[in-house]
GROMACS .gro file of C-alpha atoms in nm:
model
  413
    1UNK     CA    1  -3.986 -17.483  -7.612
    2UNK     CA    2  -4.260 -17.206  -7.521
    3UNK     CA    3  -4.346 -16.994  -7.789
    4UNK     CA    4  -4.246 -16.671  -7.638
    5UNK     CA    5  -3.878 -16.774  -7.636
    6UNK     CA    6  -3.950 -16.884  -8.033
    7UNK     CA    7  -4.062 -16.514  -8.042
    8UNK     CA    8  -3.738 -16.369  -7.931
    9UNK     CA    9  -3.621 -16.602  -8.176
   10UNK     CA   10  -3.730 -16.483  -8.474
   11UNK     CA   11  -3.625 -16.123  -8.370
   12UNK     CA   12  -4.013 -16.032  -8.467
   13UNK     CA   13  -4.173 -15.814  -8.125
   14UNK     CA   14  -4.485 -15.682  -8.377
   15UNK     CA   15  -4.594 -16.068  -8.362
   16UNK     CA   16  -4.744 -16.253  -8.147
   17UNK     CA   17  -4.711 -16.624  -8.199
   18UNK     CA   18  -5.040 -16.858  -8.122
   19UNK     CA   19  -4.929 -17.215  -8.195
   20UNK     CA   20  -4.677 -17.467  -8.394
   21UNK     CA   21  -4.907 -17.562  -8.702
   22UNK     CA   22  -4.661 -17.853  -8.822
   23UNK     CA   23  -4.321 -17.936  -8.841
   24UNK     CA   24  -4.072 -18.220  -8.980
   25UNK     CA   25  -3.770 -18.296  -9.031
   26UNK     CA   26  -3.699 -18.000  -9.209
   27UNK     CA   27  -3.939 -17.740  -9.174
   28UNK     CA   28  -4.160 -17.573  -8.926
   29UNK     CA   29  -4.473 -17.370  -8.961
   30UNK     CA   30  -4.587 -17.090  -8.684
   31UNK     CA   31  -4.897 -16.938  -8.678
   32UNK     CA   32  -4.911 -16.585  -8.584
   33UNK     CA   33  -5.097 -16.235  -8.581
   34UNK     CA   34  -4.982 -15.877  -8.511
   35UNK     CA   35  -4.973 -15.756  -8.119
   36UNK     CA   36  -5.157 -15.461  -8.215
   37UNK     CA   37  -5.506 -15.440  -8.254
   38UNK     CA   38  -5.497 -15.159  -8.549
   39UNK     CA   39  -5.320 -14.947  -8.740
   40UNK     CA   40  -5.298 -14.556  -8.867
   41UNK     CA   41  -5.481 -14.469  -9.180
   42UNK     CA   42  -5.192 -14.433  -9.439
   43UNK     CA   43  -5.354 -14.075  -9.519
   44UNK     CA   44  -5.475 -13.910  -9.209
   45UNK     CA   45  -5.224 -14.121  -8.973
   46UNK     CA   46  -5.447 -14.170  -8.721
   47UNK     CA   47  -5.614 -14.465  -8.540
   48UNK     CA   48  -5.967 -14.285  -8.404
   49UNK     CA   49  -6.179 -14.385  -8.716
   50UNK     CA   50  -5.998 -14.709  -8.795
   51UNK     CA   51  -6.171 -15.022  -8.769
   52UNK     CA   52  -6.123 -15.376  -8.849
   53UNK     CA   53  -6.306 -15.511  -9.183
   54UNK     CA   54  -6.243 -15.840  -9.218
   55UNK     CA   55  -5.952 -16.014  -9.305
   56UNK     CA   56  -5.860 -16.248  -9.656
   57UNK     CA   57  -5.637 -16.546  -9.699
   58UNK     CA   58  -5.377 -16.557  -9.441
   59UNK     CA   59  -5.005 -16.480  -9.571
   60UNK     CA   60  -4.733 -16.756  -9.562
   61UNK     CA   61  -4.389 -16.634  -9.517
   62UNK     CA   62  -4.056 -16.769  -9.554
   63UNK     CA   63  -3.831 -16.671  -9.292
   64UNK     CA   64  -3.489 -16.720  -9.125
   65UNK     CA   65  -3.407 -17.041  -9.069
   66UNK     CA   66  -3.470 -17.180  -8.665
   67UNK     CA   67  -3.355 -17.493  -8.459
   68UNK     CA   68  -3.171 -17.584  -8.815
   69UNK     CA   69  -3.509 -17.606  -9.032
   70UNK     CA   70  -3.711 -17.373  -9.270
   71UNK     CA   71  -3.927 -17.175  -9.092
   72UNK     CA   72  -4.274 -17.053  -9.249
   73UNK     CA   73  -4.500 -16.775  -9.072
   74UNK     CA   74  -4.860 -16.805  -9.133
   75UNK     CA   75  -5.011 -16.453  -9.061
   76UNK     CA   76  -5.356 -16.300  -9.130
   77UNK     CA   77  -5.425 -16.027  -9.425
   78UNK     CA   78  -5.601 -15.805  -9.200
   79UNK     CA   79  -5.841 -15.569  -9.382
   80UNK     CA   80  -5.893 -15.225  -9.224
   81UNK     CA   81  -6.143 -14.937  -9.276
   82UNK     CA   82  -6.146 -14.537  -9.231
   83UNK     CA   83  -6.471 -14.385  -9.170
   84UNK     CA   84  -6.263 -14.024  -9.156
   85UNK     CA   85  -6.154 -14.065  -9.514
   86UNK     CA   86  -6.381 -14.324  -9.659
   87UNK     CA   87  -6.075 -14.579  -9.776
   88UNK     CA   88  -5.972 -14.933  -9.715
   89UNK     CA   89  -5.666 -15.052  -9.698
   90UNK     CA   90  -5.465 -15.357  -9.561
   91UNK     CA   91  -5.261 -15.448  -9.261
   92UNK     CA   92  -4.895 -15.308  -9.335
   93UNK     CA   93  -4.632 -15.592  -9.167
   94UNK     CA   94  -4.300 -15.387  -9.139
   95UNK     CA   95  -4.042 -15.678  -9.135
   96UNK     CA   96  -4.223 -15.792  -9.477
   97UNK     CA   97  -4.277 -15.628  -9.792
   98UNK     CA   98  -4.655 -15.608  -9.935
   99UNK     CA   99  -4.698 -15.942 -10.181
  100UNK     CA  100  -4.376 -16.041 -10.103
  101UNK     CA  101  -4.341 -16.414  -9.941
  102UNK     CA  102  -4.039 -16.371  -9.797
  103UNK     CA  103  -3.949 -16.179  -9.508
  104UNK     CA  104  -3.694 -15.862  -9.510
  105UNK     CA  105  -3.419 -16.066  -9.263
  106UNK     CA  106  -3.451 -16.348  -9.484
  107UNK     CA  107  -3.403 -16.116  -9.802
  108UNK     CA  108  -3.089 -15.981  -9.614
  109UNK     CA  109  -2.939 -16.301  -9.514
  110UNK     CA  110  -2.969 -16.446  -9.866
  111UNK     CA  111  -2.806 -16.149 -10.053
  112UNK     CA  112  -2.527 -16.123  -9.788
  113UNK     CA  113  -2.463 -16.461  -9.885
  114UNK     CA  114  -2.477 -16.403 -10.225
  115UNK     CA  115  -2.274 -16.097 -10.240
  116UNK     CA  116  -1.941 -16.292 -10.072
  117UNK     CA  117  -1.998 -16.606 -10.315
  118UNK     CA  118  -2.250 -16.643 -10.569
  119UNK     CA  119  -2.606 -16.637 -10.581
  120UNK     CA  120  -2.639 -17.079 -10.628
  121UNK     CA  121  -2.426 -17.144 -10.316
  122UNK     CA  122  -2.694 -16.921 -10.111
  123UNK     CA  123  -2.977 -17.093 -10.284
  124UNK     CA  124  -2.840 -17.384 -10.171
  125UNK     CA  125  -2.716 -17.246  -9.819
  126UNK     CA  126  -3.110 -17.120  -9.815
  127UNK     CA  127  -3.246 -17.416  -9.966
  128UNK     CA  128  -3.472 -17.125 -10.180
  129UNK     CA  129  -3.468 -17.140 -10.554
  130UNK     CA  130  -3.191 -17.027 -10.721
  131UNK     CA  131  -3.381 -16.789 -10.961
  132UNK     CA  132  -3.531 -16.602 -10.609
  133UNK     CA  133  -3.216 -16.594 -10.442
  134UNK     CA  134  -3.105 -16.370 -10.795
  135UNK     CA  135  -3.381 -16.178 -10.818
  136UNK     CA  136  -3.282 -16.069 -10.450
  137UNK     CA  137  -2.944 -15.984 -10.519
  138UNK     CA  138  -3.011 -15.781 -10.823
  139UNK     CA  139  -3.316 -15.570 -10.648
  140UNK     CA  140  -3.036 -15.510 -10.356
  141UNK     CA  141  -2.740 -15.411 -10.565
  142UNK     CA  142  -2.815 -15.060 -10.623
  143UNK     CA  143  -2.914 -14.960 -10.292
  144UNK     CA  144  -2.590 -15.140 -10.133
  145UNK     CA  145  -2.395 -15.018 -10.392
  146UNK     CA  146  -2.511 -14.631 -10.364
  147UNK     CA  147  -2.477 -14.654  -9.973
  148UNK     CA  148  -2.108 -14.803  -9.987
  149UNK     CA  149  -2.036 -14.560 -10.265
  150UNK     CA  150  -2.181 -14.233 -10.024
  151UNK     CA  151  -1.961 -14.355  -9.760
  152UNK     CA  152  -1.641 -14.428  -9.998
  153UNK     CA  153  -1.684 -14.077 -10.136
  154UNK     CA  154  -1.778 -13.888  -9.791
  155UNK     CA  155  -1.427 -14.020  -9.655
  156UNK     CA  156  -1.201 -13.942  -9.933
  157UNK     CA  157  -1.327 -13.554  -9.940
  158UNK     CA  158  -1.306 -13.579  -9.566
  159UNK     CA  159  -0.924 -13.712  -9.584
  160UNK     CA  160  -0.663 -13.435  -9.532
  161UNK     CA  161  -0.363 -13.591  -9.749
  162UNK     CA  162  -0.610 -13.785  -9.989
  163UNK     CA  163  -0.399 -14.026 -10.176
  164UNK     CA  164  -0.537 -14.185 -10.527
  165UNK     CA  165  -0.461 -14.518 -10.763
  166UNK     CA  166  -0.544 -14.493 -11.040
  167UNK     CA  167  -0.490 -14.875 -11.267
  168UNK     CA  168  -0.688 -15.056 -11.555
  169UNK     CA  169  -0.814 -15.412 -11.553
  170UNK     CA  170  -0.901 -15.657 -11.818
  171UNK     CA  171  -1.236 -15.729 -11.935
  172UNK     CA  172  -1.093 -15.920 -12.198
  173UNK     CA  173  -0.731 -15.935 -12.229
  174UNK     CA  174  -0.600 -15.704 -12.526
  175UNK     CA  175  -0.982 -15.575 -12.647
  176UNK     CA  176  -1.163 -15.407 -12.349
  177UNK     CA  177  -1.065 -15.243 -12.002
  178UNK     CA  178  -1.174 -15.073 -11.733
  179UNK     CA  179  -1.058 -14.816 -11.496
  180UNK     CA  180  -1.051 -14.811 -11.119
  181UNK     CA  181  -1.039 -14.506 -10.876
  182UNK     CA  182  -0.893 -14.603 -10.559
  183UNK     CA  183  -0.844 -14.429 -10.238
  184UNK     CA  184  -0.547 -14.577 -10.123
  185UNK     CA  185  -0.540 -14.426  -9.776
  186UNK     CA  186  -0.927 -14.558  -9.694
  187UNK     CA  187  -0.839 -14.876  -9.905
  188UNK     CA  188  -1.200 -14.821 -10.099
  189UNK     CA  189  -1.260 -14.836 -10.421
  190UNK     CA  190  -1.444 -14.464 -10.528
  191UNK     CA  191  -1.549 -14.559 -10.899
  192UNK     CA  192  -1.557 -14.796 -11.206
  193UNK     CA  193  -1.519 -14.627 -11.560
  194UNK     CA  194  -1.528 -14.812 -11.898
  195UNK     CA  195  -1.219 -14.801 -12.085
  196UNK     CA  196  -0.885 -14.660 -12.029
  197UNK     CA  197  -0.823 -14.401 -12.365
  198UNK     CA  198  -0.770 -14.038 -12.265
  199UNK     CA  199  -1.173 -13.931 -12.430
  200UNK     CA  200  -1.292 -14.151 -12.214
  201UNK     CA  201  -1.126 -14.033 -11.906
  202UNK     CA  202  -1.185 -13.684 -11.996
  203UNK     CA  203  -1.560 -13.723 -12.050
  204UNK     CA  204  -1.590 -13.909 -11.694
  205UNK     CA  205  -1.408 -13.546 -11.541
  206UNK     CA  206  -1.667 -13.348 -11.720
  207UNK     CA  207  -1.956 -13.584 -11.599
  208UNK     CA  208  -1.837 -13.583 -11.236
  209UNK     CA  209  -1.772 -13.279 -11.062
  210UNK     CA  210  -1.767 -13.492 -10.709
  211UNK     CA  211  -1.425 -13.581 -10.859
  212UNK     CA  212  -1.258 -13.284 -10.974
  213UNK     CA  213  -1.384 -13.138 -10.614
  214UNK     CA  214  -1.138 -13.402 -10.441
  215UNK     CA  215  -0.769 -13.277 -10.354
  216UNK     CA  216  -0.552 -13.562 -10.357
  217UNK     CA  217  -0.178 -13.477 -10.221
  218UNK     CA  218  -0.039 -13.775 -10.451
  219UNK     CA  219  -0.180 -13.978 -10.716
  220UNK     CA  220   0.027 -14.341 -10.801
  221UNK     CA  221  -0.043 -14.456 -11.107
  222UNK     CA  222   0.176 -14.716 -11.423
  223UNK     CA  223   0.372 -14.559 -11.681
  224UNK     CA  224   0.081 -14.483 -11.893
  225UNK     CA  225   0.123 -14.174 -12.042
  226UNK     CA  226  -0.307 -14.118 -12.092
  227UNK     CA  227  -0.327 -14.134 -11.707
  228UNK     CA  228  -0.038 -13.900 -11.618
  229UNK     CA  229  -0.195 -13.625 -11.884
  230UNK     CA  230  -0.545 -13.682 -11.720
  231UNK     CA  231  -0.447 -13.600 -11.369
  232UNK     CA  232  -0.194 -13.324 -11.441
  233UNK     CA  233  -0.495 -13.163 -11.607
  234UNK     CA  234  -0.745 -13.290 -11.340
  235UNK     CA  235  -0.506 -13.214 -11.035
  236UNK     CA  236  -0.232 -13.011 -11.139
  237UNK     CA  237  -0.110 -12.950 -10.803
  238UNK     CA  238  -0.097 -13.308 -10.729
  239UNK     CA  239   0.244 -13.533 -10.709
  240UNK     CA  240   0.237 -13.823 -11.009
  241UNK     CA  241   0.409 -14.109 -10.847
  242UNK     CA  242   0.487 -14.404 -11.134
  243UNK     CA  243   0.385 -14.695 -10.941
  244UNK     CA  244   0.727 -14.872 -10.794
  245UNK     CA  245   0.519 -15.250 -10.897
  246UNK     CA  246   0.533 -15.155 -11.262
  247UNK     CA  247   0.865 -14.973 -11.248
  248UNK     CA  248   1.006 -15.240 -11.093
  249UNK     CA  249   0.861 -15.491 -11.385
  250UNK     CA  250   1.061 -15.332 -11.596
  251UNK     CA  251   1.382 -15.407 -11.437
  252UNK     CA  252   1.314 -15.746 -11.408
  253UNK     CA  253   1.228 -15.786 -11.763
  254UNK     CA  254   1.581 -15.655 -11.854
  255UNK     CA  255   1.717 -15.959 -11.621
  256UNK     CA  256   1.542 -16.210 -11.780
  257UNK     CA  257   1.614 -16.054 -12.137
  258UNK     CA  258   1.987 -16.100 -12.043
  259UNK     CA  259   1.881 -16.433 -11.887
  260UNK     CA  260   1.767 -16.608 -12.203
  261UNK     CA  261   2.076 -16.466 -12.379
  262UNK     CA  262   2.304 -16.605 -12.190
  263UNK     CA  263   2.100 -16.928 -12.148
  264UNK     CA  264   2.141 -17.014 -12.520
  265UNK     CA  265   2.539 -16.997 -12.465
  266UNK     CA  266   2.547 -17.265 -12.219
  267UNK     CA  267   2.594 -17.625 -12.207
  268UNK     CA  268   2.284 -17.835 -12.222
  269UNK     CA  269   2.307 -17.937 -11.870
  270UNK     CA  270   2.336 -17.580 -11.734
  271UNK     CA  271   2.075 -17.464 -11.983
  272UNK     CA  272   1.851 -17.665 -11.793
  273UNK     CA  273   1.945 -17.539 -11.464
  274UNK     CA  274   1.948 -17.206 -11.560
  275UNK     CA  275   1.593 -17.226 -11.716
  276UNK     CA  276   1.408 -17.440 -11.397
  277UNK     CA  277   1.507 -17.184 -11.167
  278UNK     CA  278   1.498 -16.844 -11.358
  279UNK     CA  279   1.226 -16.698 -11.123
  280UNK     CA  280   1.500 -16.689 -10.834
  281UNK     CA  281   1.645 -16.354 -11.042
  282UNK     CA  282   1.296 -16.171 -10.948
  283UNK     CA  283   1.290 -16.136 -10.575
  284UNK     CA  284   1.500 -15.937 -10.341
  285UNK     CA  285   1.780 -16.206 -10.227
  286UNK     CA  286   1.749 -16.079  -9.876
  287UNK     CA  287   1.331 -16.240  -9.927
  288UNK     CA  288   1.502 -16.589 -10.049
  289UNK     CA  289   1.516 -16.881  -9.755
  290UNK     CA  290   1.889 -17.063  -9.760
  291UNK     CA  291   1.844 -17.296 -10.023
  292UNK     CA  292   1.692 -17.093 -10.279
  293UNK     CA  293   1.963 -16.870 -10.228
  294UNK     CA  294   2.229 -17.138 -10.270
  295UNK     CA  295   2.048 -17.235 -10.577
  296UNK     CA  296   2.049 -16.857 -10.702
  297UNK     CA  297   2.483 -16.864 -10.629
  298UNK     CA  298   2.459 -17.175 -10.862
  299UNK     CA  299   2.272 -16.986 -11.161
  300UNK     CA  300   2.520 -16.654 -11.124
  301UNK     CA  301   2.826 -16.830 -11.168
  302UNK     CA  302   2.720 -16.906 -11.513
  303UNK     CA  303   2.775 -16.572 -11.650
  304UNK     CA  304   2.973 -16.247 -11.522
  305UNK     CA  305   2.705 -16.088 -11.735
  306UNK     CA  306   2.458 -16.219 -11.562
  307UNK     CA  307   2.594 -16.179 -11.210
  308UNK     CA  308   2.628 -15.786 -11.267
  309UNK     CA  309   2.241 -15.705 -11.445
  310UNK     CA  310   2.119 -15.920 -11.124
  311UNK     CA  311   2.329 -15.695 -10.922
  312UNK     CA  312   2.222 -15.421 -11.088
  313UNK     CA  313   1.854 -15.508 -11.055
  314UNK     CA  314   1.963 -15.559 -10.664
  315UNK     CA  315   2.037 -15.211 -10.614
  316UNK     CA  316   1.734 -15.090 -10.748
  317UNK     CA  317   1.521 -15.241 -10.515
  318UNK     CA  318   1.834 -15.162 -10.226
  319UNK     CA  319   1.737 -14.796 -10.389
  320UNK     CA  320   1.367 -14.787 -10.340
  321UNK     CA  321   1.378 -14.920 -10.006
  322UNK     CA  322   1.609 -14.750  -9.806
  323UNK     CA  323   1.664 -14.385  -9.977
  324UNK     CA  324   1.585 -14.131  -9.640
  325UNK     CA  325   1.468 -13.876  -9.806
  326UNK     CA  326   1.380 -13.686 -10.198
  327UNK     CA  327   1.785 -13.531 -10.229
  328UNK     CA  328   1.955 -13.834 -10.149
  329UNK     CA  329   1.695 -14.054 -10.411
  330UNK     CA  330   1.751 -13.810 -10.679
  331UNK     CA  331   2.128 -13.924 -10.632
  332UNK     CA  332   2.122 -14.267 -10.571
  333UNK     CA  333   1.887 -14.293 -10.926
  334UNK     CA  334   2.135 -14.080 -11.102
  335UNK     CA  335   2.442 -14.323 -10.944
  336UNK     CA  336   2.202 -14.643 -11.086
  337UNK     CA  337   2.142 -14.539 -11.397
  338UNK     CA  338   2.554 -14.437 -11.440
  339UNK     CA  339   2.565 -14.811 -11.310
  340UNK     CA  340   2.286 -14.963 -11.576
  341UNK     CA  341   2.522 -14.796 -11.825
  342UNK     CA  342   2.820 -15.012 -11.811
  343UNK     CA  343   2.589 -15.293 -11.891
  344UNK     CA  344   2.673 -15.337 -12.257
  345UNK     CA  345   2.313 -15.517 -12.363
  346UNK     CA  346   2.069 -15.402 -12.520
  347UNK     CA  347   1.732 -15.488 -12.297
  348UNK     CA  348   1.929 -15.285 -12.061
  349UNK     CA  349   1.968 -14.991 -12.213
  350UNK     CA  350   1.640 -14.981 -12.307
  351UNK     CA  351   1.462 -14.983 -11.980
  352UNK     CA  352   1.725 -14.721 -11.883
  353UNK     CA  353   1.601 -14.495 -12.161
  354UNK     CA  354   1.199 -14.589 -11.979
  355UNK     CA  355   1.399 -14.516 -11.628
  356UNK     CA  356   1.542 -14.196 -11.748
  357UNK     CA  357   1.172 -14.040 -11.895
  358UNK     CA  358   1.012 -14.097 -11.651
  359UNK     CA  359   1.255 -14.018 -11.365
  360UNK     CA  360   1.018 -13.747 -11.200
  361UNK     CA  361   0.780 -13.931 -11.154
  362UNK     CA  362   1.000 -14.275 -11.014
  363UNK     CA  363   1.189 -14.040 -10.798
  364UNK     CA  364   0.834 -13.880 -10.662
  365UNK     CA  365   0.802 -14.222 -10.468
  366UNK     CA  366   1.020 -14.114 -10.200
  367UNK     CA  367   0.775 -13.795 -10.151
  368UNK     CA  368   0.548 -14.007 -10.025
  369UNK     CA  369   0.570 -14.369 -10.027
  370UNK     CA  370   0.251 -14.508 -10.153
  371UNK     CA  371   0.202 -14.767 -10.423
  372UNK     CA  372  -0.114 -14.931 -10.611
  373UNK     CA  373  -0.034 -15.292 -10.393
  374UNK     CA  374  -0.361 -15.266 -10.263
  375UNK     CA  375  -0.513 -15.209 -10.620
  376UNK     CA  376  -0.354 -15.511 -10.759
  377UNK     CA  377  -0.459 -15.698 -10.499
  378UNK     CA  378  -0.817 -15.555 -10.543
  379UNK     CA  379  -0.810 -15.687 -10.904
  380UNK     CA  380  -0.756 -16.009 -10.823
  381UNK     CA  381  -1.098 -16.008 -10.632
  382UNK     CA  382  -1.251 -15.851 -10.934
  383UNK     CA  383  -1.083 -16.096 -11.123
  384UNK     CA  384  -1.242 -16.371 -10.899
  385UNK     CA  385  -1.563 -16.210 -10.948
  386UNK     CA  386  -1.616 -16.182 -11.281
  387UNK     CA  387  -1.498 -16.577 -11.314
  388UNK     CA  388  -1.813 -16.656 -11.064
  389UNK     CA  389  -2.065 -16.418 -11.188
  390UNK     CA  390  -2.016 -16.547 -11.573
  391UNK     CA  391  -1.896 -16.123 -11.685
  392UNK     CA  392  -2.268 -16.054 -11.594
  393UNK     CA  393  -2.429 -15.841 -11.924
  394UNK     CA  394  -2.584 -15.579 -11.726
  395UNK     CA  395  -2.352 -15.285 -11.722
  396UNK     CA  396  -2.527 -15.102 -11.415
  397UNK     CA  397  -2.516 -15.467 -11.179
  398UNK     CA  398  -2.151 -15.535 -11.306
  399UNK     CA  399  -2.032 -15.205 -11.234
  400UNK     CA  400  -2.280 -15.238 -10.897
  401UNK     CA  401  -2.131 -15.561 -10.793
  402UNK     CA  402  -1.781 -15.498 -10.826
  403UNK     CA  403  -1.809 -15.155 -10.683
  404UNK     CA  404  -1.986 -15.336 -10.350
  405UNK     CA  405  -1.734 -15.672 -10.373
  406UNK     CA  406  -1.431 -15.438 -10.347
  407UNK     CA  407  -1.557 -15.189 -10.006
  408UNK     CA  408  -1.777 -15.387  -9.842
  409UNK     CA  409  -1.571 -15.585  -9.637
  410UNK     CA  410  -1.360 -15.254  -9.582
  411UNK     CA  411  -1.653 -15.061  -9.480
  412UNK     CA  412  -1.850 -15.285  -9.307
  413UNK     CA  413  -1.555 -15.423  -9.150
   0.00000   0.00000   0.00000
């Protein structure tokens, strides 16, 4: 192939290549030298008094990969002189860092590989050491992260009916947490805070005025009673929606309460029945293909008690999903709760009495109807990353990395 279609290649118009040096079966190795004769004087910026002084050893760099096989540039260190201010100074290659043997598209293509996986599959992807291909990622973090973050931020404030999650996740389950602010209308991810106790939340207000200057119409949050003080005091003006996921958890933990009290009042042979196929009380029955729902028949007709708590938990959902409008949601909820009531058992009762606190801010669902969906499913890709980068130490490139594994495929499409 002639070398000027290699050049278009290698996406490189400053070079000129000169010849093939070598190549095998898996590398190749191009000798070339800038197209331009000199260069501006990095203090005066001009060319006049500029001359060529020699040149050192010539530069190998590792570059994106062509025709399958490792390509290596061999270029000349070009030494240049200014007789207008007296200095030296070296040819300046803009596609490659001074010192640096590896070129800037080949820096890019190795960390956008290692920001979707880890930074051993690109090493191996790259056939480059493993230790470079981390040293790459970790030099690029902040800048990716800070130019995601600008354009996560510039959005929200820039959204007329801003809508925020707000949800922990486990570091470690039961000891440490961490809490995410979401922008569930431009499905970003604004910021990572460590912990979840109302100081901590507080202090993060105080320490970021960017938030406080946001004006979200509705903010969905769990039952947690730290987050609904923070952002009454935060955005007072601001509807508190209790996230219809949790809320809807605790229904379902009232079925399966009365689930394993009935199940230890049955015959062996039902016992087992009943216990195999318990998840088939969770979802909607409408969501359930033919058999399943035959199978769900089966496991009601063990227990009138049953049958009505599963009906109960029925209209619930029948509740959040087709209520037209606030009024007639305020009345349906008080009608369900009237209908919880004749349920003589005593998980029951108790997620009424939950139900019943925090009524305000169930009912406030139907103002808008937003929930934290995306935010859960979010966690499971922080969840995923955290498993494949070993809960990296570093609290800035954690915080970085998660920050630019939950936008960047959002932002950059």
């Amino acid at each position: 192939m002639p070398l000027q279609y290699i050049n278009e290649m290698l996406g490189l118009p400053e070079l000129q290549l000169h010849s093939v040096l070598s190549q095998n079966a898996t590398e190749v190795h191009l000798e070339a030298s800038p197209v331009a004769y000199k260069q501006p004087c990095p203090i005066c910026h001009s060319e006049q008094s500029v001359k060529r002084d020699g040149r050192n050893k010539s530069r190998k760099i590792r570059h994106v990969s062509i025709f399958g096989k490792k390509c290596f540039l061999h270029i000349p260190s070009l030494r240049l002189a200014c007789a207008r201010c007296n200095i030296g100074f070296v040819w300046s290659y803009t596609w490659v860092g001074p010192k640096e043997q590896y070129s800037r598209l080949f820096r890019s293509q190795t960390v956008n590989q290692a920001l979707g996986s880890t930074a051993a599959h690109s090493a191996r992807m790259q056939e480059a050491p493993a230790s470079t291909v981390q040293r790459m990622h970790q030099e690029a973090l902040p800048a990716e992260n800070e130019r995601l973050l600008e354009q996560a931020w510039r959005q929200a404030k820039d959204t007329p009916e801003l809508v925020l999650g707000i949800d922990d996740f486990a570091i470690k389950k039961g000891h440490t947490y961490n809490t995410g602010i979401h922008d569930l209308r431009g499905e970003t991810m604004l910021d990572l805070l460590a912990g979840r106790k109302l100081d901590a939340l507080r202090a993060y207000a105080e320490q970021h005025p960017d938030f406080l200057n946001l004006n979200p119409k509705a903010v969905v949050m769990d039952l947690a009673q730290t987050y609904h003080t923070w952002i009454s005091e935060c955005f007072p003006k601001a509807i508190r929606i209790a996230d219809r996921f949790h809320v809807h958890g605790y229904v379902i933990e009232s079925v399966q309460a009365v689930r394993k009290s009935v199940q230890s009042t049955l015959s062996p042979r039902a016992k087992i029945i009943l216990k195999s196929h318990h998840r088939l009380l969770n979802p909607p029955a409408d969501s359930l293909p033919e058999k399943s729902r035959t199978q769900l028949n089966q496991l009601l007709a063990f227990s009138p008690l049953l049958r009505e708590v599963w009906e109960w938990k029925e209209a619930f959902t029948h509740w959040y999903d087709y209520s037209p409008n606030l009024h007639v949601a305020q009345l349906g909820f008080t009608r369900w709760c009237q209908q919880g009531e004749a349920i003589k058992h005593e998980a029951v009762q108790s997620a009424l009495k939950t139900m019943r606190n925090w009524e305000e801010e169930i009912v406030n669902y139907h103002h808008c109807r937003w929930t934290n969906a995306t935010v859960e499913g979010r966690h499971n890709r922080i969840k995923a990353y955290q498993r494949r980068h070993y809960f990296t130490r570093n609290r800035r490139c954690y915080k970085a990395g998660i920050l630019i594994e939950c936008n960047r495929q959002r932002l950059l499409g």
